[in-house]
Amino acid sequence: MTSISPRSVDFHCHLDLYPDLRLAVLACEEAHVATLAVTTTPKAFRRNRDLTRQAHYVRVALGLHPQLAAERASELPLFEALLNETRYVGEVGLDASPNHYAGFTEQVRVFRRILMACAKHGDKILSVHSVRAAKAVLDNVEELLPPGRGRIVLHWFSGSLSEARRALSLGCYFSVNERMFASPSARKVVSILPRDRVLTETDGPFIERDDGPIRPGDVSKATSDLAGLWGVSEDAARVELVRNLRELLVP
Ligand code: MN
């Protein structure tokens, strides 16, 4: 992501959940958006990787989504086998919302295995989901993935202010999307983040706009919302966000 100069950053997008993965990759390439293409199962990784081999701006993360972790725990060995093929891991994490709480114990087991594997490899960057589970995510990160062994980017963080402060003290980054600005509590969390720990994301295609799902790499609204919060121009916010990405990627 650092070899060329991106215009903006989408650090969490499910390119393979759009109708045409090739077109989704192309959209990010043409707009020069440094994009992290997260995946939800290890089996999805290879196709994403194969379709992004020539990409300048898109990188693929190896994932095992917490909402699928309980039923796909059998793919953990595949996850571990593929881990040396990418520096990026995601979407991983924990989800304690009512629909997923039944499998929470299994989610924790899977997430811990992933954190241990990442710590063993070293130098991985993880995009982490933490819905209703910020404390459990941070407890496991603190125990198993010290800052010298990997980096955490908390995606669409919905934890409390004190949990956000704890995450900052553990070295975490935050990828922020436009929907967070519609929630007073999430907005408050974003407002306390040091600017140099912030990235943007779309979480496409899961964010809906009036005319359909958010487009891959379209962080324009998240960027302008951050610019407003920071009291800077959109261009200045973009420059800051790209700088943050470069800093995150320094080994
Ligand atoms: Mn996601």
Coordinates of C-alpha atoms and ligand atoms in Angstrom, one line a residue:
M1 CA 0.0 0.0 0.0
T2 CA 2.9 2.3 0.5
S3 CA 4.7 2.0 -2.9
I4 CA 2.3 4.4 -4.5
S5 CA 0.4 7.4 -3.3
P6 CA -3.3 6.7 -2.4
R7 CA -5.9 9.4 -2.3
S8 CA -7.8 7.9 0.6
V9 CA -8.1 4.9 2.8
D10 CA -10.9 2.2 3.1
F11 CA -9.4 -0.1 5.7
H12 CA -12.4 -2.5 6.0
C13 CA -14.5 -3.4 2.9
H14 CA -16.0 -6.7 1.9
L15 CA -15.2 -6.4 -1.8
D16 CA -16.2 -10.1 -2.3
L17 CA -19.7 -9.5 -1.0
Y18 CA -20.5 -7.1 -3.9
P19 CA -22.1 -8.7 -7.0
D20 CA -18.8 -8.6 -9.0
L21 CA -15.5 -8.8 -7.1
R22 CA -13.5 -7.7 -10.2
L23 CA -15.5 -4.6 -10.6
A24 CA -15.3 -3.8 -6.8
V25 CA -11.5 -4.1 -7.0
L26 CA -11.4 -1.9 -10.1
A27 CA -13.5 0.8 -8.4
C28 CA -10.9 1.0 -5.6
E29 CA -8.0 0.9 -8.1
E30 CA -9.5 3.7 -10.3
A31 CA -10.2 5.9 -7.3
H32 CA -6.7 5.3 -5.9
V33 CA -8.2 4.2 -2.6
A34 CA -5.9 2.1 -0.4
T35 CA -8.3 -0.7 0.5
L36 CA -8.2 -3.6 2.8
A37 CA -10.4 -6.3 1.3
V38 CA -11.5 -8.3 4.4
T39 CA -12.9 -11.8 4.0
T40 CA -15.2 -13.8 6.3
T41 CA -13.9 -17.3 5.8
P42 CA -10.5 -18.8 5.1
K43 CA -11.9 -20.5 2.0
A44 CA -12.7 -17.1 0.5
F45 CA -9.1 -15.9 0.7
R46 CA -7.6 -17.4 -2.4
R47 CA -10.1 -16.1 -4.8
N48 CA -9.7 -12.6 -3.4
R49 CA -5.9 -12.9 -3.5
D50 CA -6.0 -14.2 -7.1
L51 CA -8.2 -11.3 -8.3
T52 CA -6.0 -8.7 -6.6
R53 CA -2.5 -9.9 -7.7
Q54 CA -2.1 -7.0 -10.1
A55 CA -3.7 -4.4 -7.8
H56 CA -1.8 -1.4 -6.6
Y57 CA -4.2 -0.2 -4.0
V58 CA -6.1 -3.3 -2.7
R59 CA -4.7 -5.8 -0.2
V60 CA -6.5 -8.9 1.0
A61 CA -6.9 -9.9 4.6
L62 CA -7.4 -13.5 5.8
G63 CA -10.5 -13.7 7.9
L64 CA -12.8 -15.8 10.0
H65 CA -15.8 -13.6 10.9
P66 CA -17.0 -14.0 14.5
Q67 CA -20.5 -14.5 13.3
L68 CA -19.3 -17.5 11.4
A69 CA -16.6 -18.7 13.7
A70 CA -18.6 -21.2 15.6
E71 CA -19.8 -23.0 12.5
R72 CA -16.6 -22.6 10.6
A73 CA -14.1 -23.5 13.4
S74 CA -13.1 -26.5 11.2
E75 CA -11.4 -24.0 8.9
L76 CA -9.0 -22.9 11.6
P77 CA -6.2 -25.2 10.2
L78 CA -6.7 -23.7 6.8
F79 CA -6.5 -20.2 8.4
E80 CA -3.2 -21.1 10.0
A81 CA -1.9 -22.6 6.8
L82 CA -2.7 -19.5 4.8
L83 CA -1.4 -17.0 7.3
N84 CA 2.1 -16.8 5.8
E85 CA 0.5 -15.6 2.5
T86 CA -0.6 -12.2 3.8
R87 CA 0.3 -9.5 6.3
Y88 CA -3.3 -8.7 6.8
V89 CA -5.9 -10.5 9.0
G90 CA -9.6 -9.8 9.1
E91 CA -12.4 -9.9 9.6
V92 CA -11.8 -11.5 13.0
G93 CA -13.0 -10.7 16.5
L94 CA -15.9 -11.4 18.8
D95 CA -19.7 -10.7 18.7
A96 CA -21.8 -11.0 21.8
S97 CA -25.0 -9.6 20.3
P98 CA -28.1 -11.8 20.9
N99 CA -28.1 -13.6 17.6
H100 CA -24.5 -14.8 18.1
Y101 CA -24.2 -15.2 21.8
A102 CA -24.9 -18.9 21.7
G103 CA -21.6 -19.6 20.0
F104 CA -19.6 -17.1 22.1
T105 CA -17.5 -19.6 23.9
E106 CA -16.5 -21.1 20.5
Q107 CA -15.9 -17.6 19.1
V108 CA -13.5 -16.9 22.0
R109 CA -11.6 -20.2 21.3
V110 CA -11.3 -19.3 17.6
F111 CA -10.2 -15.7 18.3
R112 CA -7.6 -16.8 20.8
R113 CA -6.2 -19.3 18.3
I114 CA -6.0 -16.6 15.7
L115 CA -4.3 -14.1 18.0
M116 CA -1.7 -16.8 19.1
A117 CA -1.0 -17.6 15.4
C118 CA -0.5 -13.9 14.6
A119 CA 1.8 -13.4 17.6
K120 CA 3.8 -16.4 16.5
H121 CA 4.2 -15.1 13.0
G122 CA 4.7 -11.4 14.0
D123 CA 4.1 -8.2 12.1
K124 CA 0.4 -8.9 11.2
I125 CA -2.2 -6.2 11.0
L126 CA -5.7 -7.2 12.2
S127 CA -9.1 -5.7 11.4
V128 CA -11.1 -6.6 14.4
H129 CA -14.9 -6.7 15.1
S130 CA -16.0 -6.2 18.7
V131 CA -19.8 -5.8 18.8
R132 CA -20.9 -5.9 22.5
A133 CA -17.6 -7.5 23.2
A134 CA -15.0 -4.7 23.5
K135 CA -13.9 -5.8 26.9
A136 CA -13.4 -9.5 25.9
V137 CA -11.6 -8.4 22.7
L138 CA -9.2 -6.2 24.6
D139 CA -8.6 -8.7 27.3
N140 CA -7.6 -11.3 24.7
V141 CA -5.5 -8.8 22.7
E142 CA -3.7 -7.7 25.9
E143 CA -3.0 -11.3 26.9
L144 CA -2.0 -12.7 23.5
L145 CA -0.9 -10.1 21.0
P146 CA 1.4 -7.5 22.6
P147 CA 2.1 -4.4 20.4
G148 CA 5.5 -5.7 19.4
R149 CA 3.9 -8.8 17.8
G150 CA 1.1 -7.3 15.8
R151 CA -1.2 -4.4 15.3
I152 CA -4.9 -4.1 15.9
V153 CA -7.4 -1.9 14.0
L154 CA -10.7 -1.8 15.7
H155 CA -13.4 -1.7 13.0
W156 CA -16.7 0.1 13.7
F157 CA -16.0 0.3 17.4
S158 CA -19.1 0.6 19.5
G159 CA -17.6 0.2 23.0
S160 CA -17.6 2.8 25.7
L161 CA -15.3 5.7 26.2
S162 CA -13.3 4.0 28.9
E163 CA -12.9 0.9 26.6
A164 CA -11.8 3.2 23.8
R165 CA -9.1 4.7 26.1
R166 CA -8.0 1.3 27.1
A167 CA -7.7 0.3 23.5
L168 CA -5.6 3.4 22.8
S169 CA -3.3 2.5 25.7
L170 CA -2.9 -1.0 24.1
G171 CA -1.8 0.7 20.8
C172 CA -5.0 0.1 18.8
Y173 CA -6.0 2.0 15.8
F174 CA -9.7 2.7 14.9
S175 CA -11.3 2.5 11.4
V176 CA -14.2 4.9 11.3
N177 CA -17.2 4.8 9.0
E178 CA -19.9 7.3 8.1
R179 CA -22.6 5.5 10.2
M180 CA -20.6 6.1 13.4
F181 CA -21.3 9.8 13.0
A182 CA -25.0 9.2 13.2
S183 CA -24.7 7.6 16.6
P184 CA -24.1 10.1 19.5
S185 CA -22.2 7.6 21.5
A186 CA -19.9 6.5 18.7
R187 CA -19.4 10.1 17.6
K188 CA -18.3 10.9 21.2
V189 CA -15.8 8.0 21.0
V190 CA -14.4 9.2 17.7
S191 CA -14.0 12.7 19.1
I192 CA -11.6 11.5 21.8
L193 CA -9.3 9.5 19.5
P194 CA -6.0 11.1 18.7
R195 CA -6.0 11.9 15.0
D196 CA -3.0 9.8 14.3
R197 CA -4.9 6.6 15.4
V198 CA -7.7 7.0 13.0
L199 CA -8.3 5.4 9.6
T200 CA -11.5 5.4 7.5
E201 CA -13.6 2.4 6.3
T202 CA -16.7 1.8 4.4
D203 CA -17.7 -1.7 5.7
G204 CA -19.2 -2.0 2.3
P205 CA -21.6 -3.4 1.3
F206 CA -23.2 -3.4 4.8
I207 CA -23.7 0.4 5.0
E208 CA -26.8 1.4 3.1
R209 CA -27.4 4.8 1.5
D210 CA -30.6 6.1 0.0
D211 CA -29.5 4.8 -3.5
G212 CA -28.3 1.4 -2.3
P213 CA -25.2 0.0 -0.6
I214 CA -22.2 2.2 -0.1
R215 CA -19.8 1.8 -3.0
P216 CA -16.4 0.1 -2.5
G217 CA -13.8 2.6 -1.3
D218 CA -16.3 5.5 -1.0
V219 CA -15.1 7.0 2.2
S220 CA -16.0 10.5 1.1
K221 CA -18.6 11.0 3.8
A222 CA -16.6 9.5 6.6
T223 CA -13.7 11.7 5.5
S224 CA -15.8 14.9 5.4
D225 CA -17.3 14.0 8.8
L226 CA -13.8 13.6 10.3
A227 CA -12.7 16.9 8.7
G228 CA -15.7 18.6 10.3
L229 CA -14.9 17.1 13.7
W230 CA -11.2 18.0 13.4
G231 CA -11.9 21.5 12.1
V232 CA -9.7 21.0 9.0
S233 CA -10.3 20.8 5.2
E234 CA -11.3 17.5 3.6
D235 CA -7.9 17.5 1.8
A236 CA -6.1 18.0 5.1
A237 CA -8.1 15.1 6.6
R238 CA -7.3 12.9 3.7
V239 CA -3.6 13.7 4.0
E240 CA -3.7 12.8 7.7
L241 CA -5.5 9.5 7.1
V242 CA -3.1 8.4 4.4
R243 CA -0.2 9.4 6.7
N244 CA -1.8 7.3 9.4
L245 CA -2.0 4.3 7.1
R246 CA 1.7 4.6 6.2
E247 CA 2.6 4.9 9.9
L248 CA 0.5 1.8 10.7
L249 CA 2.3 -0.2 7.9
V250 CA 5.9 0.6 9.1
P251 CA 7.2 -2.8 10.2
Ligands
MN1 MN -17.3 -6.1 8.2

